Coordinates of C-alpha atoms in Angstrom, one line a residue:
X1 CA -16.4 8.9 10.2
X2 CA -14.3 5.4 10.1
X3 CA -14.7 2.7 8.1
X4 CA -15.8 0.4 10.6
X5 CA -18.4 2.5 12.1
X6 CA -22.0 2.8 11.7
X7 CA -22.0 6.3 10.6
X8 CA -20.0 4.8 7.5
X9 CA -21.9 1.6 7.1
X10 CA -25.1 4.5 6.4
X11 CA -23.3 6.5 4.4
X12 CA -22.4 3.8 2.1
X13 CA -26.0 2.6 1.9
X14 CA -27.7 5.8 1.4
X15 CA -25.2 6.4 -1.6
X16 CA -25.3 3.4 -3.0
X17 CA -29.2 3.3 -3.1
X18 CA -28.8 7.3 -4.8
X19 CA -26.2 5.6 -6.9
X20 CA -28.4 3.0 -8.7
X21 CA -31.7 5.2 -8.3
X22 CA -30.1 8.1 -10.3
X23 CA -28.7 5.6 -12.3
X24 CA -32.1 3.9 -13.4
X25 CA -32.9 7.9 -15.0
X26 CA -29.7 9.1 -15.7
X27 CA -27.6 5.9 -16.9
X28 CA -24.0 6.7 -18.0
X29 CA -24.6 10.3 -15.5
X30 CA -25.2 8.5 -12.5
X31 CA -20.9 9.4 -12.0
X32 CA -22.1 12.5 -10.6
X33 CA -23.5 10.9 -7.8
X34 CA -20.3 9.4 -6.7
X35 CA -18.2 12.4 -7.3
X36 CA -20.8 14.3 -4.7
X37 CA -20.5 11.4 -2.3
X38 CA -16.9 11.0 -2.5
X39 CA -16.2 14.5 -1.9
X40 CA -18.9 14.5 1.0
X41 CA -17.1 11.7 2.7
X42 CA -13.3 13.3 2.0
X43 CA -14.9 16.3 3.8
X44 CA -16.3 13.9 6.8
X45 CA -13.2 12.1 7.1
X46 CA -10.5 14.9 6.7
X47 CA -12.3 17.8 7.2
X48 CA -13.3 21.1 4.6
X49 CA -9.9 22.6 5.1
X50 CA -7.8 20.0 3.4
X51 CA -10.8 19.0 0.6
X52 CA -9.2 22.0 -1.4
X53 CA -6.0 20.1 -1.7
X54 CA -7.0 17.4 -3.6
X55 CA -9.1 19.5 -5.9
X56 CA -5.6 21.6 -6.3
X57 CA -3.9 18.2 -7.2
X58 CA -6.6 17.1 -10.0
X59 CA -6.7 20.4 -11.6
X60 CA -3.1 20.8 -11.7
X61 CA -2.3 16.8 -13.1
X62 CA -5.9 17.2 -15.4
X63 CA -4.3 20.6 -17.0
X64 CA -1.0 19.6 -17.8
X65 CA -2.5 15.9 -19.1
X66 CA -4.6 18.6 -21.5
X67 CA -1.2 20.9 -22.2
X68 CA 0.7 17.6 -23.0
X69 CA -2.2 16.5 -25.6
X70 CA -2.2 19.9 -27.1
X71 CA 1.2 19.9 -27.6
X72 CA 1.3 16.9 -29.1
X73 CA -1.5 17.5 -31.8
X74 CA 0.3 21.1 -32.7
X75 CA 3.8 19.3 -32.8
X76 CA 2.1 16.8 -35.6
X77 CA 0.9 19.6 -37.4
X78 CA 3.8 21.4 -37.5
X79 CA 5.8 18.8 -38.8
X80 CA 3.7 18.0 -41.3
X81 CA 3.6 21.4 -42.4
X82 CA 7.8 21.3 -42.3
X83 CA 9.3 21.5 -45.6
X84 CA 11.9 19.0 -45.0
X85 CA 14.0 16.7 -42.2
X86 CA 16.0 18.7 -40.4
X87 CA 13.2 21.0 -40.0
X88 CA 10.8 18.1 -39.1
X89 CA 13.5 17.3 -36.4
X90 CA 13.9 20.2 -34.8
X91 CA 10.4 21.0 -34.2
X92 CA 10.2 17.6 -32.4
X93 CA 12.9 18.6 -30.3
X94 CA 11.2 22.0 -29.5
X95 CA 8.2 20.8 -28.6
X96 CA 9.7 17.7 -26.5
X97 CA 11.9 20.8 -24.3
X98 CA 7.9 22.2 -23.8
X99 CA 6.4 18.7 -22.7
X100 CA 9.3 18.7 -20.2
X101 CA 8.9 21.7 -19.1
X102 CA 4.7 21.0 -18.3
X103 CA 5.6 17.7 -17.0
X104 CA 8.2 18.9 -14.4
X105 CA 6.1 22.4 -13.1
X106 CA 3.4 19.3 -12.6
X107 CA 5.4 17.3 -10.7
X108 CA 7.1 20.4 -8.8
X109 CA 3.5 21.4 -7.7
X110 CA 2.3 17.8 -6.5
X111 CA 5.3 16.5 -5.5
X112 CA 6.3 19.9 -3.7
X113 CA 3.4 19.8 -1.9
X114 CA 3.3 16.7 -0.7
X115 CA 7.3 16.6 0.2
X116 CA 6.4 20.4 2.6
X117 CA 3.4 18.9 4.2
X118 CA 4.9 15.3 5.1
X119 CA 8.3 15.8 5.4
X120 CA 8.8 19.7 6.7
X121 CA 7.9 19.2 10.3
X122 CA 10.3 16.3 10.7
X123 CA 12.8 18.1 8.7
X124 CA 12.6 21.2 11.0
X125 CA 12.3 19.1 14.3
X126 CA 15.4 17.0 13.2
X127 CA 17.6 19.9 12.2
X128 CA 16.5 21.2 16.1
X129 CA 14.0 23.8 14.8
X130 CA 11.2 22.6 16.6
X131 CA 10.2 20.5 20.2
X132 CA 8.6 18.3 18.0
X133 CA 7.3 17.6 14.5
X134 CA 3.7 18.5 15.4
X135 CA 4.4 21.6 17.2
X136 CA 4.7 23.5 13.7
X137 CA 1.0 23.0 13.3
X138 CA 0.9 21.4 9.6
X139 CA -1.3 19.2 9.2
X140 CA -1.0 16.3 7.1
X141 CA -4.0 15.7 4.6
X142 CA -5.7 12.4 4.7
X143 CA -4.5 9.9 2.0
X144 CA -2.5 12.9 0.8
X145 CA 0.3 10.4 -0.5
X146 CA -2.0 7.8 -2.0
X147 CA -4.4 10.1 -4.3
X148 CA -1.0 12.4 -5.5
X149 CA 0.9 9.2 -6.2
X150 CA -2.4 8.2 -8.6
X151 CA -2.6 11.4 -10.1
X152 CA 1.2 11.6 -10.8
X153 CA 0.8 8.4 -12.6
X154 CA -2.4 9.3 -14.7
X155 CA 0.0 12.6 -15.6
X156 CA 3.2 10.3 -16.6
X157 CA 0.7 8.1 -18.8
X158 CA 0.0 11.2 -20.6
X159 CA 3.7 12.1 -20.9
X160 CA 4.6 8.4 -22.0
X161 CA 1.4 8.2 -24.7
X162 CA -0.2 5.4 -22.7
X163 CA -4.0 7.3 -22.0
X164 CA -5.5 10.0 -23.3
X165 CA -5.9 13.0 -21.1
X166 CA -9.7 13.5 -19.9
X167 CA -10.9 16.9 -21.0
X168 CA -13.7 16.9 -18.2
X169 CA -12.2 18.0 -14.9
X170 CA -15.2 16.8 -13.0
X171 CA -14.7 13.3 -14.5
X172 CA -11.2 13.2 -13.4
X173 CA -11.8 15.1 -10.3
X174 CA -13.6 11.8 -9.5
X175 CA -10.4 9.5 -10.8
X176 CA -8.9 11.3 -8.0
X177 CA -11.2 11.3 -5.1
X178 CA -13.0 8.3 -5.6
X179 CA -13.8 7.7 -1.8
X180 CA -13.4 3.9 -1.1
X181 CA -9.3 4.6 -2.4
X182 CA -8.5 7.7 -0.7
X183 CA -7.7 6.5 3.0
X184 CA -4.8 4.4 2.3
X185 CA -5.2 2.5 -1.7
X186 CA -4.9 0.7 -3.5
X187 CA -3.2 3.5 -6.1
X188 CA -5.5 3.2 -8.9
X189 CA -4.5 3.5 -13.2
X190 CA -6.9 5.3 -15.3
X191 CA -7.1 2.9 -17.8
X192 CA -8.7 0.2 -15.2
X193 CA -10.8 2.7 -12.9
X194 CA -12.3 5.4 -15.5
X195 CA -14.2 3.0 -17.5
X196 CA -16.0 1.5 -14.3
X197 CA -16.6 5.1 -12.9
X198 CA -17.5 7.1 -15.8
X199 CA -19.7 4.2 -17.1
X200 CA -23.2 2.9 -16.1
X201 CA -23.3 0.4 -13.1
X202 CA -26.5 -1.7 -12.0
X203 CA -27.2 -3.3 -8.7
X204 CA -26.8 -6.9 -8.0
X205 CA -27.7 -9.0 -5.2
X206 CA -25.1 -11.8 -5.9
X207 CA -22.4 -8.9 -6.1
X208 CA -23.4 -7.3 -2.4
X209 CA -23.5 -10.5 -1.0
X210 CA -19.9 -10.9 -1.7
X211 CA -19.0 -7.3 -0.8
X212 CA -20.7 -7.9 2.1
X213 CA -18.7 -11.0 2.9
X214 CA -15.1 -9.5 2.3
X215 CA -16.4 -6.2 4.3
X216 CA -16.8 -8.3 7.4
X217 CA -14.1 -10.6 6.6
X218 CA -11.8 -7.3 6.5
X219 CA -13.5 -5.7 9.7
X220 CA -12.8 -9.3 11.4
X221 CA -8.8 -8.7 10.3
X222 CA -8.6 -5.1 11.8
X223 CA -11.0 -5.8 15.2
X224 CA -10.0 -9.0 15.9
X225 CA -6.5 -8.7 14.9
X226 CA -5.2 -5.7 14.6
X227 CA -6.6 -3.5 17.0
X228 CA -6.5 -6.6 19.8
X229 CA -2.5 -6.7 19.7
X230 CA -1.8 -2.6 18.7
X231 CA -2.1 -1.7 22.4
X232 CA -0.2 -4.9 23.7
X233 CA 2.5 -4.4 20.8
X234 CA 2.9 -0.5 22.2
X235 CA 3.4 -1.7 25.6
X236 CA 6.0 -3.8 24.1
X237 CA 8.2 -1.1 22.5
X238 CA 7.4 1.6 24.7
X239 CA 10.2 1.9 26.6
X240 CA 13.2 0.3 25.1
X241 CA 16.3 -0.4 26.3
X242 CA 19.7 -2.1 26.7
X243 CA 18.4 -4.8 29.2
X244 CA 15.4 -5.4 27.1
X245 CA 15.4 -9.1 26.4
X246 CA 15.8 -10.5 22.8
X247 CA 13.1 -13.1 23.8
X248 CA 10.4 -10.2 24.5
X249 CA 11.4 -8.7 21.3
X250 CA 11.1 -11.0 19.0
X251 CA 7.8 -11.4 20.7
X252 CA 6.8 -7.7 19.6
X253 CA 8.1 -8.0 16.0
X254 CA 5.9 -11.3 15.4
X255 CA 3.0 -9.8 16.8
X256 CA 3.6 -6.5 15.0
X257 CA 3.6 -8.8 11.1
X258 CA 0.8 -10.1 12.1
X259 CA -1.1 -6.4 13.3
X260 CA 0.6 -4.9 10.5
X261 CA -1.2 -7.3 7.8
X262 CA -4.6 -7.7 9.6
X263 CA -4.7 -3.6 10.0
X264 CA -3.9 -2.7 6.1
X265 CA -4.8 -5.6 4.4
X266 CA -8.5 -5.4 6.7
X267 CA -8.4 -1.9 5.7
X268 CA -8.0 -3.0 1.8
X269 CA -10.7 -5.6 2.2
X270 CA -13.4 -2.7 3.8
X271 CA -12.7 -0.5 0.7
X272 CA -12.8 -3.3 -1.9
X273 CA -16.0 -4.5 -0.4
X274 CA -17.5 -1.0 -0.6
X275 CA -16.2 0.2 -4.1
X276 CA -17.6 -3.6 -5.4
X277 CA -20.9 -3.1 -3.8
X278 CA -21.2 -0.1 -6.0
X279 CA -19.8 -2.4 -9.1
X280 CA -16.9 -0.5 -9.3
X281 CA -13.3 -3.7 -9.1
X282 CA -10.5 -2.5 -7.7
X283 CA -7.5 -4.3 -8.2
X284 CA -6.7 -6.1 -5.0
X285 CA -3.5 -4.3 -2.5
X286 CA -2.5 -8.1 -1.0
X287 CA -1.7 -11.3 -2.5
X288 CA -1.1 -13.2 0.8
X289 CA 2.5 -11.8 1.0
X290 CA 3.8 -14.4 4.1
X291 CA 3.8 -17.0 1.6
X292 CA 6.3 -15.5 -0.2
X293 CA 9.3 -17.5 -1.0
X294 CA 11.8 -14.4 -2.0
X295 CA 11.6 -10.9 -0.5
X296 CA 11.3 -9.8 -4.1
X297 CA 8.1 -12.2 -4.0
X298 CA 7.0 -10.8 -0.9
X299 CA 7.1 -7.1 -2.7
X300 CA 5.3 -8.3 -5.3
X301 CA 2.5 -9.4 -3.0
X302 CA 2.8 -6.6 -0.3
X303 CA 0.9 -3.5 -1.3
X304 CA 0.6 -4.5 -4.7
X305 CA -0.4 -1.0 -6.4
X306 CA 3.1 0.8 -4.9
X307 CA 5.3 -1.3 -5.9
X308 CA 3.5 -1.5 -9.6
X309 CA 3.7 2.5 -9.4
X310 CA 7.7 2.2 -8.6
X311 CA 8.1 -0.2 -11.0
X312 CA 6.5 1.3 -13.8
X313 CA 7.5 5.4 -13.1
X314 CA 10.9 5.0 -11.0
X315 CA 12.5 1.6 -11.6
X316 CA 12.4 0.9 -15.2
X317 CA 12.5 5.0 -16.2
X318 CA 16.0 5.0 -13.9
X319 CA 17.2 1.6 -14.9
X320 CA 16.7 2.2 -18.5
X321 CA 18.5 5.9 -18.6
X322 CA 22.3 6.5 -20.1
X323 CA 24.3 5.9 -17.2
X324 CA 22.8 2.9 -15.9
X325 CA 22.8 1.4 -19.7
X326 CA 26.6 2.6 -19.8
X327 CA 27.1 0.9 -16.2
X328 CA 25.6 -2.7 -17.9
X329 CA 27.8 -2.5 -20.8
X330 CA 30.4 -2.2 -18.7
X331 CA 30.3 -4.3 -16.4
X332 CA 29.1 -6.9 -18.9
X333 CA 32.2 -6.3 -20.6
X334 CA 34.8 -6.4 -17.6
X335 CA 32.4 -8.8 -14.9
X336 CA 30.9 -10.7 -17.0
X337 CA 26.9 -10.9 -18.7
X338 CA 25.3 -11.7 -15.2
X339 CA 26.6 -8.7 -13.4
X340 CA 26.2 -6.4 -16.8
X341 CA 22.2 -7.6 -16.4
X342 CA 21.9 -6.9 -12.9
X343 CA 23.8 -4.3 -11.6
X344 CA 21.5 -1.8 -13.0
X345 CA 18.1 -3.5 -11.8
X346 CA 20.1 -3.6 -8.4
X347 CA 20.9 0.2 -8.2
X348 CA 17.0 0.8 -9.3
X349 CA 16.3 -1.5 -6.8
X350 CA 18.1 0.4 -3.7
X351 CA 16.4 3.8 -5.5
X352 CA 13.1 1.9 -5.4
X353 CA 13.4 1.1 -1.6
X354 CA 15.2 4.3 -0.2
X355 CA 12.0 6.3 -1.9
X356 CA 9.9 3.3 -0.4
X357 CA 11.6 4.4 2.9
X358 CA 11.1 8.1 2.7
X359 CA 7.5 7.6 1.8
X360 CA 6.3 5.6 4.9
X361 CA 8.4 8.9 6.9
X362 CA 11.6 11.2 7.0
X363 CA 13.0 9.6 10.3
X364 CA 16.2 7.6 10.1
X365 CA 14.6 4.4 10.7
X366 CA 12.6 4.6 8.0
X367 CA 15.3 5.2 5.7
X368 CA 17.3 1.7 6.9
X369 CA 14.5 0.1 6.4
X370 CA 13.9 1.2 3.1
X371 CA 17.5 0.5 2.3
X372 CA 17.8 -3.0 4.1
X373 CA 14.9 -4.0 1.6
X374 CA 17.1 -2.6 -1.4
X375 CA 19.7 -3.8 -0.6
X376 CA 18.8 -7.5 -0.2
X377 CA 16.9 -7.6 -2.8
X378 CA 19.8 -6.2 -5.0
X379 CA 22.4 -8.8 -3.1
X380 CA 19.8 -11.9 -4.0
X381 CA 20.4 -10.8 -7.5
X382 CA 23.9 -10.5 -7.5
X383 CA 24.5 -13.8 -6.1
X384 CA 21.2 -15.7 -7.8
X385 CA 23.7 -18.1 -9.8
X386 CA 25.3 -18.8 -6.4
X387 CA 22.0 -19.8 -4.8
X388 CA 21.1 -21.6 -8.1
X389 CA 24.0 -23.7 -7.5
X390 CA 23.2 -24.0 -4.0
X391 CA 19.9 -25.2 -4.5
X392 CA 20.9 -27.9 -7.1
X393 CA 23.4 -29.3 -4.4
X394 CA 20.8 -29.7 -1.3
X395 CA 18.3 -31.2 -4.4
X396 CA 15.4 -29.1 -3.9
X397 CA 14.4 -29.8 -7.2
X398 CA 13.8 -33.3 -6.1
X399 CA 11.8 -32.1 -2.9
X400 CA 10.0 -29.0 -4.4
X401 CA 7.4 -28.8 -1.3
X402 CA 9.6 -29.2 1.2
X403 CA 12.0 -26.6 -0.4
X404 CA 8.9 -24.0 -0.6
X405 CA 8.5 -24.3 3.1
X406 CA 11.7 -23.4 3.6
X407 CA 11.5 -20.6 1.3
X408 CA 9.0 -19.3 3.0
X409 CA 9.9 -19.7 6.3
X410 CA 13.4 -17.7 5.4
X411 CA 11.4 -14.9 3.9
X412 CA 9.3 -14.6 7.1
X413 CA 12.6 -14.2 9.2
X414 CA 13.9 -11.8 6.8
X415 CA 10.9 -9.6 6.4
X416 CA 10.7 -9.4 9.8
X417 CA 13.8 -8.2 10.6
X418 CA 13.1 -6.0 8.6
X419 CA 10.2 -5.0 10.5
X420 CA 12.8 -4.2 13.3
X421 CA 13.5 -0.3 11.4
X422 CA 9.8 0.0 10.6
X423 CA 7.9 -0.5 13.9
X424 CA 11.0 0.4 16.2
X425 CA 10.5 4.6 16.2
X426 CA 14.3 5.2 16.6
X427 CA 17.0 3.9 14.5
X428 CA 19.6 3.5 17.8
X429 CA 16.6 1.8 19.3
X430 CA 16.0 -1.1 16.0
X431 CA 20.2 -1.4 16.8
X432 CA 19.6 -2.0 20.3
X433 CA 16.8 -4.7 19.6
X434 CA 18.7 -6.5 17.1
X435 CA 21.3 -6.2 19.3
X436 CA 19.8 -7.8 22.1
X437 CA 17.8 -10.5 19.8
X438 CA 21.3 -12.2 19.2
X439 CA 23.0 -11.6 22.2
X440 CA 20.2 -11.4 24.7
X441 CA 17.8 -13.6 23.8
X442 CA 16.6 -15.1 27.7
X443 CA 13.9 -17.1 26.8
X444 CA 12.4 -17.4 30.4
X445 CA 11.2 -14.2 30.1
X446 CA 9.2 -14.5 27.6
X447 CA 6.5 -16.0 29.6
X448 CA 5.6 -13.1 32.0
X449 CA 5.7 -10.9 29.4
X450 CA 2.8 -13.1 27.7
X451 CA 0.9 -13.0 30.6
X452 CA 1.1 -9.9 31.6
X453 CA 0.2 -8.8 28.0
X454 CA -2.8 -11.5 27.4
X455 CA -3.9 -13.4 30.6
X456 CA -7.2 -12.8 32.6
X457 CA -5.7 -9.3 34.3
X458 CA -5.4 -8.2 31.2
X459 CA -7.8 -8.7 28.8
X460 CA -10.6 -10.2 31.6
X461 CA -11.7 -13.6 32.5
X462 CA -12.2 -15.4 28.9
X463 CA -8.4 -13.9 27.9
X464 CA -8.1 -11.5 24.7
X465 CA -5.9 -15.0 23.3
X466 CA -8.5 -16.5 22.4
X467 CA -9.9 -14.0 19.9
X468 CA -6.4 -13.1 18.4
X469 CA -5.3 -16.5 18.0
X470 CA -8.9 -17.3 16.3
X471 CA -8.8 -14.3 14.2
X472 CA -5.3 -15.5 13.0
X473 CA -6.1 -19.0 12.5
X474 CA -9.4 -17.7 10.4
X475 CA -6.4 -15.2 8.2
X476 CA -4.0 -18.4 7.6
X477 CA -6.6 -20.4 6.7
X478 CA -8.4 -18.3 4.5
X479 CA -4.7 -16.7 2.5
X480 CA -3.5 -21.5 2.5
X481 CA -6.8 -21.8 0.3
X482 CA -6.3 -18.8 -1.8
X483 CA -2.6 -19.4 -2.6
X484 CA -3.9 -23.0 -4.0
X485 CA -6.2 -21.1 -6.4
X486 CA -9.7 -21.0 -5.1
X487 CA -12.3 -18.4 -4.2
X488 CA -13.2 -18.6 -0.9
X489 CA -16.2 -16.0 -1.2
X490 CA -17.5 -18.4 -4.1
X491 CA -16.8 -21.4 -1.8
X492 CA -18.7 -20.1 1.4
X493 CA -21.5 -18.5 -0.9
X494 CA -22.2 -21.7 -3.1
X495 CA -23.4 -23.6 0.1
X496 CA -26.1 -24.0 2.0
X497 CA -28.2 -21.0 3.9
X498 CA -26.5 -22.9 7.1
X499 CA -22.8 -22.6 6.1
X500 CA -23.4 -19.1 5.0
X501 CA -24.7 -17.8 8.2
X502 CA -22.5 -19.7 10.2
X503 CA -19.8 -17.8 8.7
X504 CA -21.6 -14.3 9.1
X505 CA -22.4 -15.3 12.5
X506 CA -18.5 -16.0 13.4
X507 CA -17.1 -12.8 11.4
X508 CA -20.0 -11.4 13.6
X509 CA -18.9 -12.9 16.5
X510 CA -15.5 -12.1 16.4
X511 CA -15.5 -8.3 15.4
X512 CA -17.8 -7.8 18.3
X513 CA -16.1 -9.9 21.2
X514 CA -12.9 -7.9 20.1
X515 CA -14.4 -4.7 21.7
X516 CA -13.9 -6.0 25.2
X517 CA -10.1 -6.6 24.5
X518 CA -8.7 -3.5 22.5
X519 CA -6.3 -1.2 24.4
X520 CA -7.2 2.2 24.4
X521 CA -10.0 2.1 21.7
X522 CA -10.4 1.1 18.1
X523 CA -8.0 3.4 16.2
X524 CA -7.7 4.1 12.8
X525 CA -5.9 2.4 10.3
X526 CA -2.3 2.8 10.2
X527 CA -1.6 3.7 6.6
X528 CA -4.3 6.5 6.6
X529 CA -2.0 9.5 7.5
X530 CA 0.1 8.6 4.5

């Protein structure tokens, strides 16, 4: 069962009407509904097998969040039981050796598990093991990466005193597999999502209308978009080489930023849509991240909830320990007070991107591009008071819209090559590409690559063109209005019965004229074996 199928679109209705009909008897209890329909759809989508696994997860992350709380209320006692100081102080320390100890068998379970079932078969393939990483037969849970990165985070807010642990494992169990967030995000806090689950929710007719809205506008992004260039984009890369022209390259990598966004941002929308309908707000994945101005920016608006997780449990816990403190002071002292402030955000950083890396896969072209985000990010810090000055010289003070475009314009070419390591499926093969992008570039031949790819003998007499190029316009158009602050779901639904069913009709439209011009089928979303 995908999200853009029928089978999903009546699943979602027959809970939600259950939902809100339980919820009319039951109140508060109606979260019992969508813990039996989330687990339901886990067991549609990935199948009974692998349901155990996330069960495993939440009771090993909801048991230690209860050991940690435990601890805590005994250690209190104790010390207030302690006859003096030093007594005081070493039962503190005790008891902060046995919150360790929890916190890391935790982490050892969920982490350990989710390292052998991503990364083993790669591991053993690379090392020569194995033919090939799926001839070992593990299979990789669905949205293993996304539900253990939100439990690991519920347990670390234990750890850190943020939330209190939930002493109902059903409730949590819920946190966990909440359905609309378990394919591929947004990683979810407790503190925002366990009020809205564990707490009574009514139906609303203005509400559906504007899930329904962002469901199709989301569908639009993945038919239209996504799935319309994935096949042309594989013919693309399929078989690369050392005569492959930059030109046709290039090509590739821009249509691969644009399937890339329209696939997991479209994916985003569905779930947002869905989890809304039932009145439940997730916090939204994508802030329209090509309008970026920085690649730091860009992270900040590109899968929103990971790189909130990174910052908050792997930056600032690494950038803040001893040795990166002692590295600050001493380059402060020796380099001078920028480089003290930076140069530990800028080894965080590299941590932060390498891990970013390894998460998306174990492959070597992974890791470069994990490591070409960290490290330009870390060099843009190093030498900000160079560009400061820069910028002061050319006047883009003076000119601050013209200056933006620019901006954004060099973040797009640096994200994008960028791209090279992550859609390119073999690290000699990104060097290759690159290589020939600078060296290579023939232009001419571009043009039968673009018509082989999208004229009538490929996509039939109207020309799949015409519904990628509408479906992007429709994205651009939608993300310029956002990024100057308004709510296009408000603006469409405040007018007229006319407007509003034009712009049903043309989501309609669009989602269904895309069928005709997707190689090889639909396909699933690309971040759902994560």
């Amino acid at each position: 069962m995908e999200l853009y199928s029928l089978n999903f679109v009546l699943f979602l209705a027959a809970l939600a009407v259950t939902y809100f009909g339980v919820g009319r008897i039951l109140g508060r209890g109606q979260w019992v509904v969508l813990l039996a329909g989330s687990l339901c759809f886990y067991c549609l989508m990935g199948g009974l097998p692998t349901l155990w696994l996330v069960i495993a997860t939440a009771a090993v992350t909801w048991a230690a969040g209860l050991a940690l709380a435990r601890l805590d209320a005994e250690c209190r006692d104790r010390r207030k039981a302690a006859p003096d100081r030093a007594a005081k102080k070493e039962i503190k320390a005790r008891f902060a050796r046995l919150r360790r100890v929890v916190l890391l068998a935790a982490l050892a379970c969920c982490l350990g598990a989710l390292g052998y079932l991503k990364y083993w078969n790669v591991i053993l393939w690379q090392a020569g093991a194995a033919p090939s990483p799926s001839s070992l037969g593990l299979v990789l849970p669905l949205g293993i990466s996304f539900y253990t990165f939100q439990a690991v985070g519920y347990l670390l807010d234990c750890y850190n005193g943020r939330v209190e642990a939930e002493r109902s494992l059903p409730r949590y169990l819920l946190f966990v597999s909440y359905f609309p967030q378990l394919i591929q995000g947004p990683i979810n806090r407790w503190a925002d999502l366990a009020p809205q689950l564990l707490g009574r929710n009514r139906a609303d007719w203005d509400r559906a209308r504007r899930a329904l809205l962002l469901f199709l506008f989301g569908a639009m992004k993945k038919y239209a978009v996504a799935n319309v260039l994935s096949g042309r984009i594989d013919a693309i890369f399929s078989s690369v080489d050392a005569g492959m022209p930059g030109s046709v390259v290039v090509l590739g990598i821009l249509l691969y930023s644009a399937q890339q966004y329209a696939d997991f941002s479209g994916g985003i929308d569905m779930v947002l849509a869905a989890s809304e309908l039932l009145g439940v707000r997730m916090a939204p994945n994508f802030k329209r991240p090509y309008f970026a101005v920085s690649l730091a920016d860009f992270w900040r608006r590109w899968h929103v909830s990971l790189g909130a997780w990174m910052r908050d449990y792997v930056f600032y816990p690494f950038a803040l320990t001893r040795p990166m403190k002692a590295l600050g002071r001493w380059s402060g002292e020796r380099l001078g007070r920028h480089l003290g402030r930076t140069l530990p955000a800028c080894c965080a950083n590299v941590l932060v991107f390498l891990i970013v890396g390894v998460w998306h896969g174990a492959e070597v072209h992974y890791v470069a591009w994990g490591l070409y985000n960290g490290l330009v990010i870390a060099a843009a810090d190093l030498f900000s008071p160079a560009f400061a000055r820069m910028r002061t010289t050319l006047g883009a003070d003076s000119h601050p819209r013209l200056w933006r475009v620019w901006a954004t314009l060099r973040t797009f070419l640096v994200v994008n090559l960028g791209w090279y390591f992550d859609r390119i499926y073999d690290f000699g093969n990104s060097l290759t590409c690159l290589r020939a992008t600078f060296l290579n570039f023939a232009p001419q031949l571009m043009k039968p690559t673009l018509a082989e790819l999208f004229g009538p003998k490929a996509a039939g007499p109207l020309g799949v063109s015409y519904i990628a190029i509408i479906g992007c316009v429709a994205i651009f158009a939608v993300s310029l209005v956002e990024e100057r602050g308004h709510d296009v779901r408000e603006l469409v639904l405040s007018r007229g019965l006319l407007v509003r069913t034009c712009a049903y009709v043309a989501l309609l439209f669009l989602i269904a004229s895309s069928y005709a011009f997707s190689i090889g089928g639909a396909g699933g979303f690309m971040y759902a074996n994560f």
